[in-house]
Tab-separated table of C-alpha atoms in Angstrom:
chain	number	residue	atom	x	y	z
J	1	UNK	CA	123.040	31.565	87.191
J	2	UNK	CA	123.966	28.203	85.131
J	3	UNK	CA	123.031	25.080	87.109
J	4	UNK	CA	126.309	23.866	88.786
J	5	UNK	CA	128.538	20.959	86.555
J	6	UNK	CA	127.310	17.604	86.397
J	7	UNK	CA	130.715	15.885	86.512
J	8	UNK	CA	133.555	16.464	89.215
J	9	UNK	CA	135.944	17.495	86.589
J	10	UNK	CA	133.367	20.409	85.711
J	11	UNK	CA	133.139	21.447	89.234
J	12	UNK	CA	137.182	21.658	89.410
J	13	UNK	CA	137.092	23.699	86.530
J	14	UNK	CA	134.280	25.464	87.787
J	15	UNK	CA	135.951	26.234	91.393
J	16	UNK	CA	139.248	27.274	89.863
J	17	UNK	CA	137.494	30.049	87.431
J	18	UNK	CA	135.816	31.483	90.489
J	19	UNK	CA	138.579	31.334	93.133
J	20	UNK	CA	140.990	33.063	90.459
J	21	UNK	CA	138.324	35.537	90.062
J	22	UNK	CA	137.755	35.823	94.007
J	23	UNK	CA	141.452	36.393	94.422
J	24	UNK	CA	141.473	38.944	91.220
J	25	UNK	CA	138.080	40.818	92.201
J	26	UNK	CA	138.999	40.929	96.068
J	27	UNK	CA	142.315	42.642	95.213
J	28	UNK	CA	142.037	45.348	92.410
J	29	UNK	CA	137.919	45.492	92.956
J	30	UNK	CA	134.842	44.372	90.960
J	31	UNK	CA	135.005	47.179	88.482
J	32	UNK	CA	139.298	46.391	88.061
J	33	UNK	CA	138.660	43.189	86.704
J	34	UNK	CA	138.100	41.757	82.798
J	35	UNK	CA	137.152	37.846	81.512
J	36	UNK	CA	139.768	38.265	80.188
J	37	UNK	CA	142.057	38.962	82.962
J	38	UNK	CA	140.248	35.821	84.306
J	39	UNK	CA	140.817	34.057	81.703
J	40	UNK	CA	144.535	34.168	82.060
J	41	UNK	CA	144.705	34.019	86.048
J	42	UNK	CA	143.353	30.913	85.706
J	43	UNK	CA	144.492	28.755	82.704
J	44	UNK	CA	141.080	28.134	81.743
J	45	UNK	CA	139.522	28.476	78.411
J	46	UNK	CA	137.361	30.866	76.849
J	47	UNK	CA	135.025	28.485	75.785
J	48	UNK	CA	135.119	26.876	79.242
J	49	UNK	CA	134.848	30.195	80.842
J	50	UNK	CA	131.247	31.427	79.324
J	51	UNK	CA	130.232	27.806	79.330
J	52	UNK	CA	130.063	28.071	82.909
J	53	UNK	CA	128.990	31.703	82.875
J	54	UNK	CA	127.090	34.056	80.751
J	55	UNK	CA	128.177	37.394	82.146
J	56	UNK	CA	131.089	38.926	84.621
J	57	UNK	CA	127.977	39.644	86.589
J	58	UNK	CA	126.993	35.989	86.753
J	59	UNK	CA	130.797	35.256	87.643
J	60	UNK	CA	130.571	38.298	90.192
J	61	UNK	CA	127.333	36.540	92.033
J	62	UNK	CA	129.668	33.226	92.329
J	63	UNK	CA	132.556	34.973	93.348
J	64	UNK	CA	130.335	36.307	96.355
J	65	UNK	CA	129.333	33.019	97.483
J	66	UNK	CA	133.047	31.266	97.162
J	67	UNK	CA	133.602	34.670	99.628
J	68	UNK	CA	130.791	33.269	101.853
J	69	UNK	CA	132.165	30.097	101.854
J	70	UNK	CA	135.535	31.580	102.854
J	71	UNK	CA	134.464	33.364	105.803
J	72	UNK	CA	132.360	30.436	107.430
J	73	UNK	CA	135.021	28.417	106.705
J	74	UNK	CA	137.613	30.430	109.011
J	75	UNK	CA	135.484	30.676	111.593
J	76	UNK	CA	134.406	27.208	112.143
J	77	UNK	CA	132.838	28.213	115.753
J	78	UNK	CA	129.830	29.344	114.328
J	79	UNK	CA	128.844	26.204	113.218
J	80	UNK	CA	130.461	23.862	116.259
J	81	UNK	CA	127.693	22.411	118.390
J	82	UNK	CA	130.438	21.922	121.220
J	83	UNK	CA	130.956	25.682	120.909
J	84	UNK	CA	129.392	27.099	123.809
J	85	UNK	CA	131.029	30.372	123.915
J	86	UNK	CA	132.453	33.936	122.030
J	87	UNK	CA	136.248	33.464	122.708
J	88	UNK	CA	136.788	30.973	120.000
J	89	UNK	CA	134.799	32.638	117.732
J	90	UNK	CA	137.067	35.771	118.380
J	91	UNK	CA	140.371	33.947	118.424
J	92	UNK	CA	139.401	32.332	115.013
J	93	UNK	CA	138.831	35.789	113.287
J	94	UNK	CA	141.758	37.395	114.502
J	95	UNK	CA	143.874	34.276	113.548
J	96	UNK	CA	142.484	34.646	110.301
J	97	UNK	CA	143.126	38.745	110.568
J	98	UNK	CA	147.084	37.664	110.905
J	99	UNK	CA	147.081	34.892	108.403
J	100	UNK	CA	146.345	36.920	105.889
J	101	UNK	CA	148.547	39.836	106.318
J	102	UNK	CA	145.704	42.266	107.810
J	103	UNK	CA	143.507	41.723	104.788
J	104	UNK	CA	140.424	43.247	104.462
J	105	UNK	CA	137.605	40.975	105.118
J	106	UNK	CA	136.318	38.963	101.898
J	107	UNK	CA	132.725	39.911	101.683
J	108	UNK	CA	133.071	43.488	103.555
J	109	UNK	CA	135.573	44.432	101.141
J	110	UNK	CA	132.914	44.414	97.798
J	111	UNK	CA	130.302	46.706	99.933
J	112	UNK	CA	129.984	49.399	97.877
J	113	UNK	CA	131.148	48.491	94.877
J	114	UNK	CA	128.588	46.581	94.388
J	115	UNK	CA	125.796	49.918	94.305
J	116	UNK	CA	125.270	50.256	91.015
J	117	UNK	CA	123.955	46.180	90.396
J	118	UNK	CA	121.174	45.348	92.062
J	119	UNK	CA	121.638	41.325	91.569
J	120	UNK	CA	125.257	42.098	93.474
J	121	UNK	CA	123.731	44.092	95.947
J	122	UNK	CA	120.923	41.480	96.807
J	123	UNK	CA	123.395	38.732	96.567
J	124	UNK	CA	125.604	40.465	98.939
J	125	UNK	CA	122.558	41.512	101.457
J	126	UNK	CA	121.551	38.018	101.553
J	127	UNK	CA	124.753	36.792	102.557
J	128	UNK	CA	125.771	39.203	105.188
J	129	UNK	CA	122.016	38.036	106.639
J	130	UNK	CA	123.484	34.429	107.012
J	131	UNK	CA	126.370	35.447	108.655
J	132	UNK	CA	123.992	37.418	111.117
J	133	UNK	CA	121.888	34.537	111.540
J	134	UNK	CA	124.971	32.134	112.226
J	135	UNK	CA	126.170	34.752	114.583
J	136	UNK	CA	122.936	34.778	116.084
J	137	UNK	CA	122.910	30.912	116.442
J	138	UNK	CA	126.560	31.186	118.240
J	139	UNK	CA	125.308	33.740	120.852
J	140	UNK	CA	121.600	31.659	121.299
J	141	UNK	CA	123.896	28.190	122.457
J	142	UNK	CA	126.335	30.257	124.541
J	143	UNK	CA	123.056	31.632	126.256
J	144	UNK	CA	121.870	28.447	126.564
J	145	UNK	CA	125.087	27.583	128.119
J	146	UNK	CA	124.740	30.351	130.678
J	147	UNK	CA	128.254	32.622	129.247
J	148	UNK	CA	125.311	34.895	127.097
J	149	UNK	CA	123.246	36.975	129.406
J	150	UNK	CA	119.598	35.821	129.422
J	151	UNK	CA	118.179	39.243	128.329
J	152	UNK	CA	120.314	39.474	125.466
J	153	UNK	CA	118.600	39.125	121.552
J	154	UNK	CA	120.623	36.870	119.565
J	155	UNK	CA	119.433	38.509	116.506
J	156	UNK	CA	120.732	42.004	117.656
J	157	UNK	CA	123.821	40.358	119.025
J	158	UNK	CA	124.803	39.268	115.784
J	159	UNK	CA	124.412	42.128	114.026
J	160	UNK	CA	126.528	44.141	116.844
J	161	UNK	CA	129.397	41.005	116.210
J	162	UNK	CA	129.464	41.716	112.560
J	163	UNK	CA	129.512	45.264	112.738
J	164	UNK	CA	132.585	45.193	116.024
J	165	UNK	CA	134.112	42.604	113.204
J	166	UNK	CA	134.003	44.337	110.030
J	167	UNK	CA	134.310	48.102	111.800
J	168	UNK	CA	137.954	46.447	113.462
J	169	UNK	CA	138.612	45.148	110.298
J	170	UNK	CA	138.872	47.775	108.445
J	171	UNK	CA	140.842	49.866	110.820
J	172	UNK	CA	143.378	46.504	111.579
J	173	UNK	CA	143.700	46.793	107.954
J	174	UNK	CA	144.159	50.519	107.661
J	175	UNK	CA	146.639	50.177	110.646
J	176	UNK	CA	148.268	47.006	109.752
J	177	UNK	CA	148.015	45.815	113.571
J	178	UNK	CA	145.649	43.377	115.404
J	179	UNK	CA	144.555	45.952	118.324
J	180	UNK	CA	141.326	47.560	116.459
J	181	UNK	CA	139.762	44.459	115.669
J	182	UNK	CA	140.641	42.236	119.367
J	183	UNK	CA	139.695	45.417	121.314
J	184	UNK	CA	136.234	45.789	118.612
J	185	UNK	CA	135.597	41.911	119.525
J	186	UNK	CA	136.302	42.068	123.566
J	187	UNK	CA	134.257	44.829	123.584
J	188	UNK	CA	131.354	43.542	121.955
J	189	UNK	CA	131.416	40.366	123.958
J	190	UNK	CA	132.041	41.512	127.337
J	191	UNK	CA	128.579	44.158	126.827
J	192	UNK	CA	127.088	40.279	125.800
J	193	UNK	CA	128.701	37.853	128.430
J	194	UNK	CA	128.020	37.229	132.295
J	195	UNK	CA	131.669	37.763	133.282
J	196	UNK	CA	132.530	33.712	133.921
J	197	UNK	CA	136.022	32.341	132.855
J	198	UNK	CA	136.337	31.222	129.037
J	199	UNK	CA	136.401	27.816	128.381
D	1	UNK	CA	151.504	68.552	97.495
D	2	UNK	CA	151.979	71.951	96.298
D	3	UNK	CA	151.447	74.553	98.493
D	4	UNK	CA	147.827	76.280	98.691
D	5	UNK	CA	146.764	79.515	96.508
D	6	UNK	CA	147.970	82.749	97.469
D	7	UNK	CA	144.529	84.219	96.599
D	8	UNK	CA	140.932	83.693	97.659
D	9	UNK	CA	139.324	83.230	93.746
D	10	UNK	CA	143.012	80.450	93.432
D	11	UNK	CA	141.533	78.606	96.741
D	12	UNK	CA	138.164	78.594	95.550
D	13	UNK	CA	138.890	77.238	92.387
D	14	UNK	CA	141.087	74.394	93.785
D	15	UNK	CA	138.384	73.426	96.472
D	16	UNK	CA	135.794	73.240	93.809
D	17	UNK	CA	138.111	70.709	91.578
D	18	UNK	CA	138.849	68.597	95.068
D	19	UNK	CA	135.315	68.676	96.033
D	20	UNK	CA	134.185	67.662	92.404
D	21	UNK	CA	137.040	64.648	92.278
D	22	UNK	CA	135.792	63.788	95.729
D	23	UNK	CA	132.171	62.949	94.382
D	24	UNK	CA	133.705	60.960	91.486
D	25	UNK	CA	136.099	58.952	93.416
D	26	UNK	CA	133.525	58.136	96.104
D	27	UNK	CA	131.347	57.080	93.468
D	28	UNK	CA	133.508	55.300	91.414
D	29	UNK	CA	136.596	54.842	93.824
D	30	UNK	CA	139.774	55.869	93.161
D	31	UNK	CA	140.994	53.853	90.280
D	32	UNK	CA	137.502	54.582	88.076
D	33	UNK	CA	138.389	58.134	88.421
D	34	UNK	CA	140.414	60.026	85.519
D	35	UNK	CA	142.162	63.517	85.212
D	36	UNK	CA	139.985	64.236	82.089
D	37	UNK	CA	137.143	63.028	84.072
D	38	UNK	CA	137.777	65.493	87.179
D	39	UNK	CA	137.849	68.450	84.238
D	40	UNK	CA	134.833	67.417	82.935
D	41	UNK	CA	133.060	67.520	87.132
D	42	UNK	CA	134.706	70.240	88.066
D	43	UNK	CA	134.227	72.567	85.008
D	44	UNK	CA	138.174	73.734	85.786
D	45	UNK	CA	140.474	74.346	82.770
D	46	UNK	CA	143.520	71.647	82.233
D	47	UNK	CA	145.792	74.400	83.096
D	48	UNK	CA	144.159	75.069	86.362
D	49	UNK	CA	144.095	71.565	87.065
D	50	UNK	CA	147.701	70.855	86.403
D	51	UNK	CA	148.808	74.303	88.101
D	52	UNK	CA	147.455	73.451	91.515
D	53	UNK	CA	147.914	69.366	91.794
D	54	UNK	CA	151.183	67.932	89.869
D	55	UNK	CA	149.578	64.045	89.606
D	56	UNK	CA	146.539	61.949	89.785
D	57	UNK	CA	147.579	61.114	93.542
D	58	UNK	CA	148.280	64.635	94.565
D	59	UNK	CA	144.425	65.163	94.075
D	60	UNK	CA	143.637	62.023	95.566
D	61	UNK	CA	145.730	62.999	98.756
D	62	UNK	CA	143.937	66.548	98.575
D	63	UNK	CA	140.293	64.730	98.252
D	64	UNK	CA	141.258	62.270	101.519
D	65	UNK	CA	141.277	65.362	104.077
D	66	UNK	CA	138.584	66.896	102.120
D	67	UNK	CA	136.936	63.516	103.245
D	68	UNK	CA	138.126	64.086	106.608
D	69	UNK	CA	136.571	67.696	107.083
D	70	UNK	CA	133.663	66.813	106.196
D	71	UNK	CA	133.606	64.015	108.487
D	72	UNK	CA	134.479	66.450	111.076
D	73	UNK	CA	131.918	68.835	109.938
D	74	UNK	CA	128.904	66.450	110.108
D	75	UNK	CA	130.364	65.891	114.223
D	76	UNK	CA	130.399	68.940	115.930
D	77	UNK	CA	129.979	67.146	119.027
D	78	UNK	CA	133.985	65.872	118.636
D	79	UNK	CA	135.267	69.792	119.237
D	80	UNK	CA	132.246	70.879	120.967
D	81	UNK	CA	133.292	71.366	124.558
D	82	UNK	CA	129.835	72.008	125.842
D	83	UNK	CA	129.140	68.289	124.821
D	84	UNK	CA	129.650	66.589	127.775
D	85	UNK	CA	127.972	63.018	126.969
D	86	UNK	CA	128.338	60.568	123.954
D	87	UNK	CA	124.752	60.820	122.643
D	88	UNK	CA	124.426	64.015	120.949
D	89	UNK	CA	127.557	62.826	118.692
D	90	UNK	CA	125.492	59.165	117.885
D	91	UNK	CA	122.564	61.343	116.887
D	92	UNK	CA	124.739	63.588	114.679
D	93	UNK	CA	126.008	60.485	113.089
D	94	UNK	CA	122.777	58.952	112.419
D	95	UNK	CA	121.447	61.805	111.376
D	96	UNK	CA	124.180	61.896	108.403
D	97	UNK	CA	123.878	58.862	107.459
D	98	UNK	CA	120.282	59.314	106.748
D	99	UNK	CA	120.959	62.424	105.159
D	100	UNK	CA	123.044	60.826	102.646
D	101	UNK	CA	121.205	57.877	101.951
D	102	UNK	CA	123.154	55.265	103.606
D	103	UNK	CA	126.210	56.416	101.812
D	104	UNK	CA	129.112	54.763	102.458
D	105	UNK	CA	131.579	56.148	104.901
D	106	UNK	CA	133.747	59.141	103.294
D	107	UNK	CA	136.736	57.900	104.082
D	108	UNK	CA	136.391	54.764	105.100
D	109	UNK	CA	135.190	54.081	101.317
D	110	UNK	CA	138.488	54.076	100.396
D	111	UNK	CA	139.953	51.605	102.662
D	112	UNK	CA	141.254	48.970	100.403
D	113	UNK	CA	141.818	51.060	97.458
D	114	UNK	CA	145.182	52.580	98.422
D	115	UNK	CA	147.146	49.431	99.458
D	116	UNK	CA	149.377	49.587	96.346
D	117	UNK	CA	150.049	53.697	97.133
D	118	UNK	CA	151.931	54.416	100.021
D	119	UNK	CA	151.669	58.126	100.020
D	120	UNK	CA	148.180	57.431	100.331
D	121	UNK	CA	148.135	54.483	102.750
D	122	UNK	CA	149.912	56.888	105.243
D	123	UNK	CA	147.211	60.233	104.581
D	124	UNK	CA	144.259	57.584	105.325
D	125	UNK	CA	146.075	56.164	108.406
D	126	UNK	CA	147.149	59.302	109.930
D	127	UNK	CA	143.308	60.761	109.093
D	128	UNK	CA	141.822	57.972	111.181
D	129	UNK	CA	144.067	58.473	113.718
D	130	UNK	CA	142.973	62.454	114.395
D	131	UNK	CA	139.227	60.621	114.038
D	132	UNK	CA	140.327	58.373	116.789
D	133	UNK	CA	141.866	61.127	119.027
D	134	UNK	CA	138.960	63.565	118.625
D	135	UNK	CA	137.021	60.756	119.546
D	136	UNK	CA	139.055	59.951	122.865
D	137	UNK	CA	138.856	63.729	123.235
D	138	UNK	CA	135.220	63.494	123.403
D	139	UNK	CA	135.167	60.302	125.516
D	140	UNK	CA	137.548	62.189	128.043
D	141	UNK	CA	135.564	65.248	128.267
D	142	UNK	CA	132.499	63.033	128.897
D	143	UNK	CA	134.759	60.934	131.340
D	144	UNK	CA	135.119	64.299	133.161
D	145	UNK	CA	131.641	64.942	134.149
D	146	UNK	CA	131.226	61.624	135.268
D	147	UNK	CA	129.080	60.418	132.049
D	148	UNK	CA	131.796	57.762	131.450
D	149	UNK	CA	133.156	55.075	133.505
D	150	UNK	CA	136.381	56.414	135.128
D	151	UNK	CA	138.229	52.908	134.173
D	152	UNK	CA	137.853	53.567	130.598
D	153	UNK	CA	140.678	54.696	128.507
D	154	UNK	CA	139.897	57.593	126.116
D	155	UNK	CA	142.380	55.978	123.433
D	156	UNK	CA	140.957	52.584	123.321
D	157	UNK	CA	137.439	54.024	123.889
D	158	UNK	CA	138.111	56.094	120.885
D	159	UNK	CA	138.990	53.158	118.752
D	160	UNK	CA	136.314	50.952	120.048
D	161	UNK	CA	133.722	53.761	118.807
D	162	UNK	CA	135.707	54.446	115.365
D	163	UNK	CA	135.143	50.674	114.924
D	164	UNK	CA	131.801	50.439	115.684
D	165	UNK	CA	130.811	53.521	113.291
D	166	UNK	CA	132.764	51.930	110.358
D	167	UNK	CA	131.730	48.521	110.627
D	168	UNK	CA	127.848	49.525	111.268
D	169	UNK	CA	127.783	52.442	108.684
D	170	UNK	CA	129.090	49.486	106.474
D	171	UNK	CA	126.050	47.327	107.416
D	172	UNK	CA	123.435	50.035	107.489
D	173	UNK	CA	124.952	50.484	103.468
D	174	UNK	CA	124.280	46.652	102.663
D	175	UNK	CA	120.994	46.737	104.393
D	176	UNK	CA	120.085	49.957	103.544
D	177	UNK	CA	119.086	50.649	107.392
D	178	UNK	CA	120.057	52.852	110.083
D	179	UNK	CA	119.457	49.793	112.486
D	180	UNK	CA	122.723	48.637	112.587
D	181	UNK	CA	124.468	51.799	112.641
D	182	UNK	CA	122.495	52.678	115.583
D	183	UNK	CA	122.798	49.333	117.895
D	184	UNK	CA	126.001	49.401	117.356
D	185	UNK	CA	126.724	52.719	118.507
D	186	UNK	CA	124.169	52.447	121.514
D	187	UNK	CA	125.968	49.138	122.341
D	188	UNK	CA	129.583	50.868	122.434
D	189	UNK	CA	127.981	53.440	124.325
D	190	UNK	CA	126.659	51.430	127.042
D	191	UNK	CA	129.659	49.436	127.457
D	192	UNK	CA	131.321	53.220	128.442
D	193	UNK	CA	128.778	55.309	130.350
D	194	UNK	CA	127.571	55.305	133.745
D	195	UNK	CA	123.912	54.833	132.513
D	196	UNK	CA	123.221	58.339	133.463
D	197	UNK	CA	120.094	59.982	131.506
D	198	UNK	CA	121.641	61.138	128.702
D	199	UNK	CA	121.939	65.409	128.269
């Protein structure tokens, strides 16, 4: 990847290639989607386009991250030191679910289409391991809090959170209804929690 | 959909185009996949091809519940009513998915890729659904000889377990692992049974 633009202006014109490719890639798929079709989503130029980026691979990898970004973004619990439970956490997500029409979630929806490119399929790895490890971070304060049980592994309770959150995903999206993913969440946390009152 | 072959060598023939445009579109998903490229797979003849699905999405909707049986195949333990607990199915399913090389789910691939195709929104929705109720079957039967808690219900057991096998198949495909495939099932699991010694 290109280092990132020196000047503000180049990082607008920077973030508005990749979020018109985000919104292009995330709908009609990796594979469904041209420069040039990015080119016209978003009113930039062709020189601007490959001075920014040398491949649709390169542009792919960014795309990925700007996903990242998204998700932590929406689900601003994860990274709220007065956070010291799972309840927010789950009533971000599923806000999120119904803001956006039962969409499928922004990084689960490139897994596997991504098979075939092993930079993609790092890329993608390595961010699906920070969103574990944030996870993990969530469910180690709400321990320390006393709502986690003391013999639970953050580590493994992360991973169990993404899966009950990408698993109810899908099927919310499949379904077009909240009930997969709220019952996938409660599920998950009451196995993790002691049983006392949300706060 | 047209209605199936009369004869056995017009059924065979028409399972071994599905089954070859089922490999494809996994592969490739559903939009990457051609007519001419099925006819090329399958080895069929245009004729045949045309004589037994009218449309690109007529084969699509045959390749969904070809998707869906062999899901059902690969989990005897759904329609096995000698299976009386919840861990012989995990095993089946981890056993598949380590079989296939962390493939991707078979049908749950294709979420996403049918949202603009209503005929085959509907065929995926109503296929997880008999997933879902063989699934509460299961959980009920298990429910039955006391293996599962006699609070839970079958229906949202079966969801919470449909969940849990998409979203960790999904992760054990990223990471290329069976780890969280299997927490997350042995989590669901737990939150159900009795912690009887599994049969």
């Amino acid at each position: 990847m290109k280092p990132l633009p020196a000047t503000e202006r180049g990082r607008r014109t920077r973030a508005a290639i990749v979020a018109a490719a985000a919104e292009l890639m995330h709908q009609h798929g990796l594979a469904g989607v041209s420069m040039d079709g990015v080119l016209a989503a978003s009113g930039a130029g062709k020189s601007q386009l490959y001075h920014y980026f040398d491949s649709r691979r390169d542009l792919a990898v960014a795309v990925l991250h700007h996903q990242f970004e998204r998700v932590m973004a929406a689900q601003p619990a994860l990274r709220d030191p007065a956070c010291d439970g799972l309840e927010v956490w789950r009533d971000q997500v599923l806000t999120t679910l119904l803001e956006h029409g039962y969409a499928m979630c922004p990084l689960g929806a490139f897994v596997g289409q991504v098979d075939d490119e092993p930079e993609l399929s790092t890329t993608l790895a390595e961010l699906f391991d920070r969103w574990q490890a944030a996870l993990a971070e969530m469910v180690d304060r709400a321990r320390g809090h006393g709502r986690v049980r003391q013999d639970v592994d953050p580590g493994d309770a992360g991973r169990m959170l993404l899966a009950a959150l990408e698993g109810g995903t899908m099927l919310a999206h499949v379904h077009r209804q909240a009930t997969p993913l709220r019952q996938s969440l409660d599920a998950a946390i009451a196995l993790l929690t002691t049983g006392r009152a949300a706060g």
